[in-house]
Coordinates of C-alpha atoms and ligand atoms in Angstrom, one line a residue:
M1 CA 41.5 -40.9 3.3
R2 CA 41.8 -37.4 1.7
K3 CA 44.5 -38.8 -0.7
V4 CA 42.2 -41.7 -1.8
I5 CA 39.2 -39.3 -2.3
N6 CA 41.4 -36.9 -4.5
K7 CA 42.6 -39.8 -6.6
T8 CA 39.1 -41.1 -7.1
L9 CA 37.7 -37.7 -8.0
L10 CA 40.5 -37.2 -10.5
T11 CA 39.9 -40.5 -12.1
L12 CA 36.2 -39.9 -12.2
L13 CA 36.8 -36.4 -13.7
L14 CA 39.2 -37.8 -16.3
F15 CA 36.8 -40.6 -17.2
T16 CA 33.9 -38.2 -17.4
L17 CA 35.8 -35.8 -19.5
F18 CA 37.7 -38.2 -21.6
G19 CA 35.6 -41.3 -21.2
N20 CA 34.6 -41.2 -24.9
D21 CA 38.2 -40.6 -25.8
I22 CA 39.3 -44.0 -24.6
S23 CA 36.8 -45.8 -26.8
A24 CA 38.1 -43.7 -29.8
Q25 CA 41.6 -44.9 -29.2
D26 CA 40.5 -48.5 -28.8
L27 CA 38.9 -48.7 -32.3
M28 CA 40.3 -51.7 -34.1
T29 CA 41.1 -51.2 -37.8
N30 CA 39.2 -53.0 -40.5
V31 CA 36.5 -54.8 -38.7
Y32 CA 35.2 -56.1 -42.1
G33 CA 38.5 -58.0 -42.5
R34 CA 38.2 -59.8 -39.2
E35 CA 36.5 -62.9 -37.8
R36 CA 33.0 -61.8 -36.8
Q37 CA 29.5 -62.9 -36.1
S38 CA 26.7 -60.6 -37.2
L39 CA 24.1 -59.5 -34.7
N40 CA 22.0 -57.7 -37.4
G41 CA 18.3 -58.7 -37.8
K42 CA 15.0 -58.1 -35.9
W43 CA 15.6 -56.8 -32.4
D44 CA 13.0 -56.4 -29.6
A45 CA 12.3 -52.8 -28.7
I46 CA 10.6 -50.7 -26.1
I47 CA 9.8 -47.0 -26.7
D48 CA 10.8 -45.1 -23.5
L49 CA 9.4 -41.6 -24.0
Y50 CA 9.9 -40.6 -20.4
D51 CA 13.2 -42.3 -19.8
Q52 CA 12.0 -44.7 -17.2
G53 CA 13.8 -47.8 -18.5
R54 CA 17.2 -47.2 -16.8
R55 CA 15.5 -46.2 -13.5
N56 CA 13.6 -49.5 -13.6
K57 CA 16.6 -51.5 -14.7
I58 CA 14.7 -53.1 -17.6
Y59 CA 18.1 -54.2 -19.1
L60 CA 17.9 -57.0 -16.4
N61 CA 15.0 -58.4 -18.4
K62 CA 13.5 -59.7 -15.2
K63 CA 10.6 -62.3 -15.3
P64 CA 8.1 -62.8 -12.5
E65 CA 8.9 -65.7 -10.2
G66 CA 6.8 -65.6 -7.0
K67 CA 3.1 -65.0 -6.9
A68 CA 3.5 -61.4 -5.9
D69 CA 6.1 -60.6 -8.6
F70 CA 5.2 -58.5 -11.6
Y71 CA 7.1 -56.3 -14.0
E72 CA 5.6 -53.5 -16.1
Y73 CA 7.8 -54.4 -19.1
S74 CA 9.0 -57.3 -21.2
F75 CA 11.2 -57.4 -24.2
D76 CA 9.5 -60.5 -25.4
H77 CA 6.6 -60.6 -28.0
G78 CA 6.5 -56.8 -28.3
L79 CA 7.7 -54.2 -30.8
R80 CA 10.4 -55.4 -33.2
L81 CA 12.7 -53.2 -35.1
N82 CA 15.3 -53.9 -37.8
V83 CA 18.9 -53.5 -37.0
P84 CA 20.6 -51.8 -38.8
S85 CA 18.1 -49.1 -39.6
D86 CA 16.7 -45.9 -38.1
W87 CA 13.5 -46.2 -36.2
N88 CA 11.8 -43.2 -37.9
S89 CA 11.3 -45.1 -41.2
Q90 CA 10.0 -48.3 -39.6
M91 CA 6.8 -47.2 -38.1
A92 CA 4.5 -44.3 -39.0
E93 CA 4.2 -43.5 -35.2
L94 CA 8.0 -43.0 -35.0
K95 CA 8.4 -40.7 -38.0
Y96 CA 8.9 -37.6 -35.8
Y97 CA 9.9 -39.5 -32.6
E98 CA 12.9 -38.1 -30.8
G99 CA 13.9 -39.6 -27.5
T100 CA 14.8 -43.0 -26.1
V101 CA 14.2 -46.4 -27.6
W102 CA 15.5 -49.6 -26.0
Y103 CA 16.7 -52.4 -28.3
A104 CA 17.4 -55.9 -27.1
R105 CA 18.3 -59.3 -28.5
R106 CA 19.6 -62.6 -27.3
F107 CA 22.6 -64.4 -28.8
D108 CA 24.7 -67.5 -28.3
V109 CA 28.5 -67.5 -28.9
E110 CA 30.6 -70.4 -30.3
P111 CA 33.1 -71.2 -27.5
Q112 CA 36.6 -70.1 -28.7
K113 CA 39.6 -70.8 -26.5
D114 CA 42.1 -68.0 -26.0
K115 CA 40.1 -65.5 -28.0
R116 CA 38.9 -62.0 -27.1
L117 CA 35.4 -60.9 -28.1
F118 CA 34.4 -57.3 -28.9
L119 CA 30.9 -55.9 -29.4
Y120 CA 31.1 -53.6 -32.4
F121 CA 28.6 -51.0 -33.5
G122 CA 29.0 -49.2 -36.9
A123 CA 27.1 -46.3 -35.5
V124 CA 24.2 -45.5 -33.1
N125 CA 22.5 -42.1 -33.4
Y126 CA 22.9 -40.2 -31.2
R127 CA 24.0 -41.5 -27.8
C128 CA 23.7 -44.9 -26.2
R129 CA 24.4 -47.1 -23.2
V130 CA 25.1 -50.8 -23.8
Y131 CA 24.2 -53.5 -21.2
L132 CA 25.2 -57.1 -21.6
N133 CA 23.7 -59.8 -19.2
G134 CA 22.6 -57.1 -16.8
T135 CA 25.9 -55.2 -16.7
E136 CA 26.5 -51.8 -18.3
I137 CA 29.5 -52.3 -20.5
G138 CA 29.9 -48.8 -21.9
Q139 CA 28.5 -45.7 -23.5
H140 CA 29.1 -43.8 -26.7
E141 CA 28.1 -40.3 -28.0
G142 CA 28.2 -39.4 -31.7
G143 CA 25.8 -40.7 -34.3
F144 CA 28.1 -41.5 -37.2
T145 CA 31.3 -43.2 -36.1
P146 CA 32.0 -46.8 -34.9
F147 CA 32.8 -48.0 -31.4
Q148 CA 33.4 -51.2 -29.6
F149 CA 33.5 -52.8 -26.2
D150 CA 35.6 -55.7 -25.0
V151 CA 33.0 -58.2 -23.7
T152 CA 35.4 -61.2 -23.3
D153 CA 34.7 -61.5 -19.6
V154 CA 31.0 -60.7 -19.7
V155 CA 29.8 -63.0 -22.5
K156 CA 28.4 -66.5 -21.9
E157 CA 28.1 -69.4 -24.3
K158 CA 24.3 -69.5 -24.3
D159 CA 21.5 -67.0 -24.1
N160 CA 23.4 -63.7 -23.7
F161 CA 21.0 -60.8 -23.2
L162 CA 22.1 -57.6 -25.0
A163 CA 20.2 -54.3 -24.3
V164 CA 21.0 -51.0 -25.9
E165 CA 19.5 -47.7 -24.6
V166 CA 19.5 -45.3 -27.6
N167 CA 18.6 -41.6 -27.3
D168 CA 18.6 -39.0 -30.1
T169 CA 17.3 -36.0 -28.3
R170 CA 19.0 -32.9 -29.7
T171 CA 21.1 -30.9 -27.1
T172 CA 23.0 -27.6 -27.3
D173 CA 26.3 -29.3 -26.4
A174 CA 26.1 -32.0 -29.0
I175 CA 27.5 -32.4 -32.5
P176 CA 25.3 -31.6 -34.4
A177 CA 23.4 -29.4 -32.0
M178 CA 19.8 -28.2 -31.9
S179 CA 19.0 -27.7 -35.6
F180 CA 20.3 -29.1 -38.8
D181 CA 19.0 -29.5 -42.3
W182 CA 18.5 -33.2 -42.3
W183 CA 16.3 -35.7 -40.6
N184 CA 17.3 -36.7 -37.1
Y185 CA 17.1 -40.4 -37.7
G186 CA 17.6 -42.3 -34.4
G187 CA 18.6 -45.8 -33.7
I188 CA 21.1 -48.5 -34.3
T189 CA 21.7 -47.3 -37.8
R190 CA 24.6 -49.5 -38.9
D191 CA 26.0 -53.1 -38.6
V192 CA 26.4 -54.7 -35.2
F193 CA 29.1 -57.5 -34.9
L194 CA 30.7 -59.7 -32.4
V195 CA 34.4 -59.6 -33.4
S196 CA 36.8 -62.2 -32.2
T197 CA 40.6 -61.7 -32.0
P198 CA 43.5 -63.5 -30.4
Q199 CA 44.3 -62.5 -26.8
T200 CA 46.9 -60.1 -28.2
Y201 CA 45.9 -58.9 -31.6
I202 CA 46.8 -56.4 -34.3
K203 CA 44.7 -53.5 -33.2
D204 CA 45.7 -50.9 -35.7
Y205 CA 47.7 -50.5 -38.9
F206 CA 48.3 -47.8 -41.5
V207 CA 49.5 -48.7 -45.0
Q208 CA 49.5 -45.8 -47.4
L209 CA 51.8 -44.1 -50.0
D210 CA 54.0 -41.3 -48.8
K211 CA 52.2 -37.9 -49.3
Y212 CA 54.6 -36.8 -52.0
K213 CA 56.8 -39.7 -53.2
S214 CA 55.3 -42.0 -55.8
D215 CA 57.3 -45.1 -54.8
K216 CA 57.5 -45.0 -51.0
I217 CA 55.0 -46.8 -48.8
D218 CA 54.7 -46.0 -45.1
V219 CA 53.5 -48.7 -42.7
R220 CA 52.6 -48.5 -39.1
V221 CA 51.3 -51.4 -37.0
Q222 CA 50.0 -51.3 -33.4
L223 CA 49.4 -54.4 -31.3
S224 CA 46.7 -54.4 -28.6
A225 CA 49.4 -54.9 -25.9
A226 CA 52.7 -53.2 -25.3
N227 CA 54.6 -56.4 -26.3
A228 CA 58.1 -55.9 -27.6
N229 CA 59.9 -58.0 -30.1
V230 CA 56.8 -59.4 -31.7
S231 CA 57.2 -60.0 -35.4
V232 CA 54.5 -58.6 -37.7
N233 CA 54.4 -59.0 -41.5
V234 CA 53.0 -56.7 -44.1
E235 CA 52.6 -58.2 -47.6
I236 CA 51.6 -56.8 -50.9
P237 CA 52.0 -59.9 -53.1
E238 CA 51.4 -58.1 -56.4
L239 CA 54.3 -55.8 -55.7
N240 CA 56.5 -58.6 -54.3
V241 CA 56.5 -56.8 -50.9
K242 CA 56.9 -58.8 -47.7
Q243 CA 58.0 -56.5 -44.9
S244 CA 58.9 -58.1 -41.6
L245 CA 58.6 -55.7 -38.7
V246 CA 59.4 -56.1 -35.0
T247 CA 57.5 -54.3 -32.3
D248 CA 59.0 -52.0 -29.8
N249 CA 58.2 -51.8 -26.1
Q250 CA 54.9 -50.0 -26.9
G251 CA 53.8 -52.9 -29.1
S252 CA 54.2 -50.8 -32.2
A253 CA 56.3 -51.0 -35.3
K254 CA 56.8 -49.0 -38.5
A255 CA 58.7 -49.2 -41.7
S256 CA 59.0 -47.4 -45.0
F257 CA 60.0 -49.1 -48.2
N258 CA 60.2 -48.4 -51.9
V259 CA 58.2 -50.2 -54.5
K260 CA 58.6 -50.6 -58.2
K261 CA 55.9 -50.6 -60.9
L262 CA 53.3 -49.3 -58.5
Q263 CA 50.0 -48.5 -60.3
R264 CA 48.7 -45.5 -58.4
W265 CA 45.0 -45.3 -57.7
S266 CA 42.9 -42.7 -59.5
P267 CA 39.2 -42.2 -60.3
D268 CA 39.9 -43.2 -63.9
S269 CA 41.9 -46.2 -62.7
P270 CA 40.9 -47.2 -59.2
K271 CA 43.6 -49.8 -58.7
L272 CA 43.5 -51.6 -55.3
Y273 CA 46.1 -54.1 -54.1
D274 CA 45.6 -57.1 -51.8
V275 CA 47.4 -56.3 -48.5
I276 CA 47.9 -58.8 -45.8
V277 CA 48.9 -57.8 -42.2
S278 CA 49.8 -60.8 -40.1
S279 CA 51.3 -61.7 -36.8
G280 CA 51.5 -65.2 -35.3
N281 CA 48.3 -67.0 -36.4
E282 CA 46.4 -63.7 -37.0
K283 CA 46.0 -62.6 -40.6
I284 CA 44.0 -59.6 -41.7
E285 CA 43.4 -58.8 -45.4
E286 CA 42.0 -55.9 -47.2
K287 CA 42.3 -54.1 -50.5
I288 CA 44.3 -50.9 -50.3
G289 CA 45.1 -48.3 -53.0
F290 CA 48.1 -46.0 -53.2
R291 CA 48.0 -42.4 -54.6
N292 CA 49.6 -39.0 -53.9
I293 CA 47.5 -36.0 -53.2
Y294 CA 48.8 -32.6 -52.3
T295 CA 48.4 -28.9 -53.2
K296 CA 50.8 -26.6 -54.9
G297 CA 49.8 -22.9 -55.1
E298 CA 46.2 -22.9 -56.3
D299 CA 46.2 -26.4 -57.7
I300 CA 45.3 -29.8 -56.3
Y301 CA 47.6 -32.5 -57.5
L302 CA 46.6 -36.2 -57.8
N303 CA 49.5 -38.4 -58.7
D304 CA 51.5 -35.3 -59.7
K305 CA 48.9 -34.0 -62.2
P306 CA 46.5 -31.1 -61.5
I307 CA 42.9 -32.3 -61.0
F308 CA 39.5 -30.6 -61.1
M309 CA 37.1 -32.0 -58.6
K310 CA 33.8 -33.0 -60.3
S311 CA 32.0 -33.6 -57.1
I312 CA 28.5 -34.1 -55.8
S313 CA 27.1 -34.4 -52.3
F314 CA 24.5 -36.8 -50.9
H315 CA 23.1 -37.5 -47.4
E316 CA 23.3 -41.1 -46.1
E317 CA 19.6 -41.6 -47.0
I318 CA 17.5 -43.7 -49.4
P319 CA 14.8 -41.3 -50.4
Q320 CA 12.3 -43.9 -51.6
R321 CA 12.6 -45.7 -48.3
K322 CA 12.6 -42.4 -46.3
G323 CA 15.3 -43.8 -44.2
R324 CA 19.0 -44.0 -43.5
A325 CA 21.2 -45.9 -46.0
F326 CA 23.1 -48.7 -44.3
S327 CA 23.7 -51.6 -46.6
E328 CA 26.0 -52.5 -49.5
A329 CA 23.0 -52.4 -51.8
D330 CA 22.2 -48.9 -50.6
A331 CA 25.7 -47.8 -51.4
V332 CA 25.4 -49.2 -54.9
M333 CA 22.2 -47.1 -55.5
L334 CA 23.7 -43.9 -54.3
L335 CA 27.1 -44.2 -55.9
S336 CA 25.8 -45.5 -59.3
E337 CA 23.8 -42.3 -59.7
A338 CA 27.0 -40.2 -58.9
K339 CA 28.9 -42.2 -61.4
A340 CA 26.2 -41.7 -64.1
L341 CA 26.5 -37.9 -63.4
G342 CA 30.2 -38.1 -64.3
C343 CA 31.7 -37.3 -60.9
N344 CA 35.2 -38.1 -59.7
M345 CA 34.5 -37.0 -56.1
I346 CA 31.8 -37.2 -53.4
R347 CA 31.5 -34.8 -50.5
L348 CA 29.8 -37.1 -48.0
A349 CA 27.4 -34.7 -46.3
H350 CA 27.6 -33.7 -43.4
Y351 CA 28.9 -36.6 -41.3
P352 CA 31.0 -39.8 -41.7
Q353 CA 28.9 -42.2 -43.7
N354 CA 28.9 -46.0 -43.4
E355 CA 31.9 -48.1 -44.5
Y356 CA 30.1 -49.7 -47.4
I357 CA 29.7 -46.3 -49.1
V358 CA 33.4 -45.4 -48.4
R359 CA 34.8 -48.7 -49.6
L360 CA 32.6 -48.9 -52.7
A361 CA 33.3 -45.3 -53.6
E362 CA 37.0 -46.2 -53.5
K363 CA 36.4 -49.3 -55.6
M364 CA 34.4 -47.3 -58.2
G365 CA 36.9 -44.4 -58.4
F366 CA 35.7 -41.5 -56.3
L367 CA 37.8 -39.2 -54.2
L368 CA 36.1 -38.5 -50.9
W369 CA 35.6 -35.5 -48.6
E370 CA 34.5 -36.7 -45.1
E371 CA 33.5 -34.4 -42.3
I372 CA 32.0 -34.6 -38.8
P373 CA 28.7 -32.6 -38.3
I374 CA 30.1 -29.3 -37.2
W375 CA 27.1 -27.7 -38.7
Q376 CA 26.3 -24.0 -38.0
G377 CA 25.2 -23.6 -34.3
I378 CA 27.9 -25.5 -32.4
D379 CA 28.8 -24.5 -28.8
F380 CA 32.4 -23.6 -29.6
E381 CA 32.9 -22.2 -26.0
N382 CA 32.1 -25.6 -24.4
D383 CA 35.1 -27.6 -23.5
A384 CA 33.2 -30.9 -23.3
T385 CA 31.8 -30.2 -26.8
R386 CA 35.3 -29.6 -28.1
L387 CA 36.5 -32.9 -26.6
K388 CA 33.5 -34.8 -28.0
A389 CA 34.2 -33.3 -31.5
G390 CA 37.8 -34.3 -31.2
N391 CA 36.8 -37.8 -30.3
M392 CA 34.4 -37.9 -33.2
I393 CA 36.9 -36.8 -35.8
K394 CA 39.5 -39.2 -34.4
E395 CA 37.0 -42.1 -34.8
M396 CA 36.4 -41.0 -38.4
V397 CA 40.1 -40.7 -39.2
M398 CA 40.9 -44.0 -37.3
R399 CA 38.3 -45.8 -39.4
D400 CA 39.1 -44.5 -42.9
K401 CA 42.9 -43.6 -42.8
N402 CA 43.7 -46.6 -45.0
R403 CA 41.2 -45.5 -47.7
C404 CA 43.3 -43.8 -50.4
A405 CA 40.0 -42.5 -51.8
L406 CA 39.8 -40.2 -48.7
A407 CA 41.4 -37.0 -50.0
F408 CA 39.8 -34.3 -47.7
W409 CA 39.1 -34.2 -44.0
G410 CA 36.5 -31.5 -43.5
V411 CA 36.5 -29.8 -40.2
A412 CA 33.4 -27.5 -40.4
N413 CA 30.4 -26.5 -42.4
E414 CA 29.2 -22.8 -42.3
T415 CA 30.7 -21.5 -39.1
Q416 CA 31.0 -17.9 -38.2
P417 CA 34.4 -16.3 -37.5
S418 CA 35.3 -16.0 -33.8
A419 CA 38.3 -16.8 -31.5
P420 CA 36.4 -19.7 -29.9
R421 CA 35.6 -21.2 -33.3
N422 CA 39.2 -20.8 -34.5
E423 CA 40.5 -22.5 -31.3
F424 CA 37.9 -25.3 -31.7
L425 CA 38.7 -26.0 -35.3
K426 CA 42.5 -25.8 -34.8
Y427 CA 42.0 -28.5 -32.2
L428 CA 40.1 -30.6 -34.7
I429 CA 42.9 -30.2 -37.3
Q430 CA 45.4 -31.2 -34.6
C431 CA 43.3 -34.3 -33.8
C432 CA 43.4 -35.3 -37.5
N433 CA 47.1 -34.8 -37.7
E434 CA 47.7 -36.9 -34.6
I435 CA 46.6 -39.9 -36.7
D436 CA 47.1 -38.9 -40.3
T437 CA 49.0 -36.1 -42.0
T438 CA 48.5 -37.2 -45.6
R439 CA 45.1 -35.8 -46.4
L440 CA 44.1 -32.2 -47.4
I441 CA 42.3 -30.3 -44.6
T442 CA 39.4 -28.2 -45.7
A443 CA 36.2 -26.6 -44.4
A444 CA 33.1 -25.1 -46.1
F445 CA 32.2 -21.4 -45.4
D446 CA 29.1 -19.4 -46.4
L447 CA 30.8 -16.0 -46.0
V448 CA 31.3 -14.9 -49.6
R449 CA 29.7 -11.5 -50.1
F450 CA 29.5 -9.2 -53.2
N451 CA 31.4 -6.0 -52.9
R452 CA 29.6 -3.3 -54.9
E453 CA 32.4 -0.8 -55.1
R454 CA 34.9 -3.4 -56.3
Q455 CA 32.2 -5.4 -58.2
V456 CA 33.8 -8.7 -56.9
F457 CA 32.8 -11.5 -54.7
F458 CA 35.0 -11.6 -51.7
M459 CA 35.4 -13.4 -48.3
D460 CA 37.0 -12.2 -45.1
D461 CA 37.9 -15.0 -42.7
P462 CA 41.6 -15.3 -41.8
F463 CA 41.0 -18.8 -40.7
V464 CA 41.2 -20.0 -44.3
K465 CA 45.0 -19.8 -43.9
E466 CA 44.8 -22.9 -41.6
L467 CA 43.4 -24.9 -44.5
D468 CA 44.9 -26.7 -47.5
V469 CA 41.8 -26.1 -49.6
V470 CA 39.1 -23.5 -49.1
A471 CA 35.5 -24.4 -49.8
V472 CA 32.5 -22.1 -50.2
N473 CA 28.8 -22.8 -50.1
K474 CA 27.1 -20.1 -52.3
Y475 CA 23.5 -20.2 -53.4
M476 CA 23.5 -17.6 -56.2
G477 CA 20.0 -17.5 -57.7
W478 CA 18.4 -19.1 -54.7
Y479 CA 19.2 -17.6 -51.3
H480 CA 21.1 -14.8 -53.0
P481 CA 19.7 -13.0 -56.1
W482 CA 22.3 -12.1 -58.7
P483 CA 23.8 -8.7 -58.1
I484 CA 25.5 -8.8 -61.5
A485 CA 25.1 -10.9 -64.6
P486 CA 26.4 -14.4 -63.9
D487 CA 29.0 -14.4 -66.7
K488 CA 30.2 -11.0 -65.3
A489 CA 30.6 -12.3 -61.7
V490 CA 34.2 -12.1 -60.7
W491 CA 35.6 -13.8 -57.6
D492 CA 38.5 -12.7 -55.5
V493 CA 38.3 -15.4 -52.8
A494 CA 41.2 -17.2 -51.1
A495 CA 43.6 -16.2 -53.8
G496 CA 46.8 -18.3 -53.7
Q497 CA 44.8 -21.3 -52.4
P498 CA 42.7 -23.9 -54.2
L499 CA 39.0 -23.1 -54.0
I500 CA 36.1 -25.6 -54.2
I501 CA 32.4 -24.5 -54.5
S502 CA 31.3 -27.1 -52.0
E503 CA 27.6 -26.3 -52.3
F504 CA 25.4 -24.4 -54.9
G505 CA 21.9 -25.1 -56.3
G506 CA 18.2 -24.5 -55.8
E507 CA 15.0 -26.3 -55.3
A508 CA 12.6 -27.8 -57.9
L509 CA 9.8 -30.2 -57.4
Y510 CA 10.2 -33.0 -60.0
G511 CA 7.7 -32.8 -62.8
Q512 CA 6.6 -29.3 -61.8
S513 CA 7.1 -27.0 -64.8
G514 CA 7.0 -23.2 -64.5
D515 CA 8.6 -19.9 -65.3
R516 CA 12.4 -20.2 -65.6
D517 CA 12.8 -16.7 -64.2
V518 CA 10.7 -17.2 -61.0
A519 CA 12.3 -18.9 -58.0
S520 CA 8.9 -19.5 -56.3
S521 CA 7.8 -21.6 -59.3
W522 CA 9.8 -24.4 -57.7
S523 CA 10.0 -25.6 -61.3
E524 CA 12.5 -27.8 -63.0
E525 CA 13.0 -25.0 -65.6
Y526 CA 14.0 -22.5 -62.9
Q527 CA 16.4 -25.0 -61.3
A528 CA 17.9 -25.7 -64.8
R529 CA 18.4 -22.0 -65.5
L530 CA 20.0 -21.6 -62.0
Y531 CA 22.5 -24.3 -62.9
E532 CA 23.3 -22.6 -66.3
D533 CA 23.9 -19.3 -64.5
N534 CA 26.2 -20.8 -61.8
I535 CA 28.2 -22.7 -64.5
A536 CA 28.6 -19.3 -66.3
M537 CA 29.9 -17.8 -63.1
F538 CA 32.4 -20.7 -62.4
N539 CA 34.3 -19.7 -65.5
N540 CA 35.3 -16.4 -63.8
I541 CA 36.8 -17.9 -60.6
P542 CA 40.5 -18.0 -61.3
N543 CA 41.4 -20.4 -58.5
L544 CA 38.4 -22.7 -58.8
R545 CA 39.5 -26.3 -58.6
G546 CA 36.3 -28.1 -58.0
V547 CA 32.5 -27.8 -57.7
S548 CA 30.0 -29.9 -55.8
P549 CA 26.3 -29.2 -56.5
W550 CA 23.9 -29.4 -53.5
I551 CA 22.7 -32.2 -53.8
L552 CA 22.3 -35.5 -55.7
F553 CA 18.9 -36.6 -54.2
D554 CA 16.0 -34.7 -52.6
F555 CA 16.4 -35.4 -48.9
R556 CA 14.2 -35.1 -45.8
S557 CA 14.4 -32.2 -43.5
P558 CA 12.2 -30.7 -40.8
F559 CA 13.3 -27.3 -42.0
R560 CA 11.2 -27.5 -45.1
F561 CA 7.6 -26.5 -44.4
H562 CA 6.1 -25.7 -47.8
P563 CA 2.9 -27.8 -48.0
T564 CA 3.1 -28.6 -51.7
N565 CA 6.6 -27.9 -52.9
Q566 CA 8.5 -29.4 -50.0
E567 CA 6.4 -31.5 -47.5
D568 CA 9.4 -32.0 -45.1
W569 CA 11.7 -32.5 -48.2
N570 CA 14.6 -30.3 -49.3
R571 CA 14.1 -30.3 -53.0
K572 CA 17.6 -29.2 -54.1
G573 CA 18.2 -32.7 -55.5
L574 CA 19.2 -33.2 -59.1
V575 CA 17.3 -36.4 -58.7
S576 CA 13.8 -36.6 -57.1
D577 CA 12.9 -38.5 -54.0
Q578 CA 11.4 -41.2 -56.3
G579 CA 14.7 -41.5 -58.2
Y580 CA 13.9 -39.4 -61.3
R581 CA 16.4 -37.0 -62.8
K582 CA 15.4 -33.4 -63.1
Q583 CA 16.4 -31.2 -66.1
A584 CA 19.3 -29.7 -64.1
W585 CA 20.8 -33.2 -63.8
Y586 CA 21.5 -33.1 -67.6
I587 CA 23.0 -29.7 -67.4
M588 CA 25.5 -30.8 -64.7
K589 CA 26.2 -34.0 -66.7
E590 CA 27.1 -31.9 -69.8
Y591 CA 29.4 -29.6 -67.7
Y592 CA 31.2 -32.6 -66.2
D593 CA 31.6 -34.4 -69.5
K594 CA 33.2 -31.3 -71.0
K595 CA 35.6 -30.8 -68.0
Ligands
GCU1 C1 23.5 -25.1 -46.3 C2 23.9 -26.4 -45.6 C3 23.2 -27.6 -46.1 C4 21.8 -27.3 -46.4 C5 21.8 -26.3 -47.6 C6 20.4 -25.9 -48.0 O1 24.6 -24.6 -47.1 O2 25.3 -26.7 -45.7 O3 23.3 -28.6 -45.1 O4 21.0 -28.4 -46.7 O5 22.5 -25.1 -47.2 O6 19.9 -24.8 -47.5 O7 19.7 -26.6 -48.7

């Protein structure tokens, strides 16, 4: 008996500790290239402020039968919410709501012999439990990465009842934790699909150019089962490539091969190739680009030429709608404005954004920096938090590793030096490298200070040596008054490594004019002058290899209390919440056009 108990306890402990990890490993690659049925649309919803729903098993969706029966809930004919979308932007009463909301919908499934069915969520913020036909089929934590559950044995042909318990209450052990400078939009915020695959299917593949060689493509394929001697084909018709691979006893196969006349992807020429991965009667297609990106000394090389990152950040938010961005049309709006500004890179703040944005950015020619929300106050001493962060970054890398636009994996934003932080971030870098070693690892720091004796800006955080590229958030002229004339400001930061200014800027209320020397004027003139000053400073940073203004659009944040200048908005946007360009936008545009 003792033996059995120990085994059970160990399994329970492992599942509790690593439960999420399993779902991260099970992510199938390229859901958008697979056979799927959309479950998007109007879902029924119940607001569960005191978390009574699970206790009352409302996911059973019981109906009264006998005369004495009654149930104090019903999912029918009640509140309805759009999926995908956050709940905050759908009802005035939910603007500030933080807690549990139940979503539910019914669906039928076309009977398909010998197929497996997966329930896929593009993202749910922040944590959720999923129930299908009265059975809990899984949980997920993390508001910005996809997950899926195998529902083959639970799903029926008719009248399936799917319930999702979503909670977005902030907790100290979460990622992000208790406070962050963006709106805590809760809900099923991205696409929901039923994905069908063969019994044994192509679960994962990696098809990218070698990190350094311009004519060598590396391919890895993983089946969903450890079946040996299965043949898998990888084709790139335009390059006359048809690679036949055979799986080993882990169900995996890999190959490297040379190609001729490859047109490498770049922002100026975002060439994508049709790639077909097939095995048996399963065929998955997607467009994949091939490029080399690496650092040498203080330079970042794209396709063997030094590149300057003309970047911008935006949150995954449509300001006019005061809600999360989630659709292809939303991606077009955000990225068109970045293209108009003359950017060749986007720093997707501060969390993995939806796949429409990532795929369209690649198609339009933007290099991407993606990060998980390790944002200021993370509990670096909490082992469970570390494992959650590892799971989150693996889900991000698993999803986007075939996107050649992805140039940077960001592991942190504005963390303070400490041994626990160093261990935590080294673990995240290791998690990235387990899946992909071809991107540049970076992190943003707000530790640059002005040394009065030396009259230089400097930074002291040895952790930067763990990174390929060092990034600095520095708000000269906003949070930090100028200690020296901008054009006299000399930087001695991360010498020997490429440096990116990953955030700079200041606030202005669109249409508010005022004194260009007074920050509290919150005027477009002041913001414009701030941009002129920062650009003057950039010319004195010897290893500067990119800048990324904070931020493209005004965005919502509970941090921002000022009753007329902010009203729950962070006004650092170059474009207002109504979509109008401020004076500073034109200054940045001119700087990028001249670069
Ligand atoms: C920080 C942080 C951003 C924040 C910005 C600001 O650097 O990284 O998330 O929005 O400053 O204060 O506006």
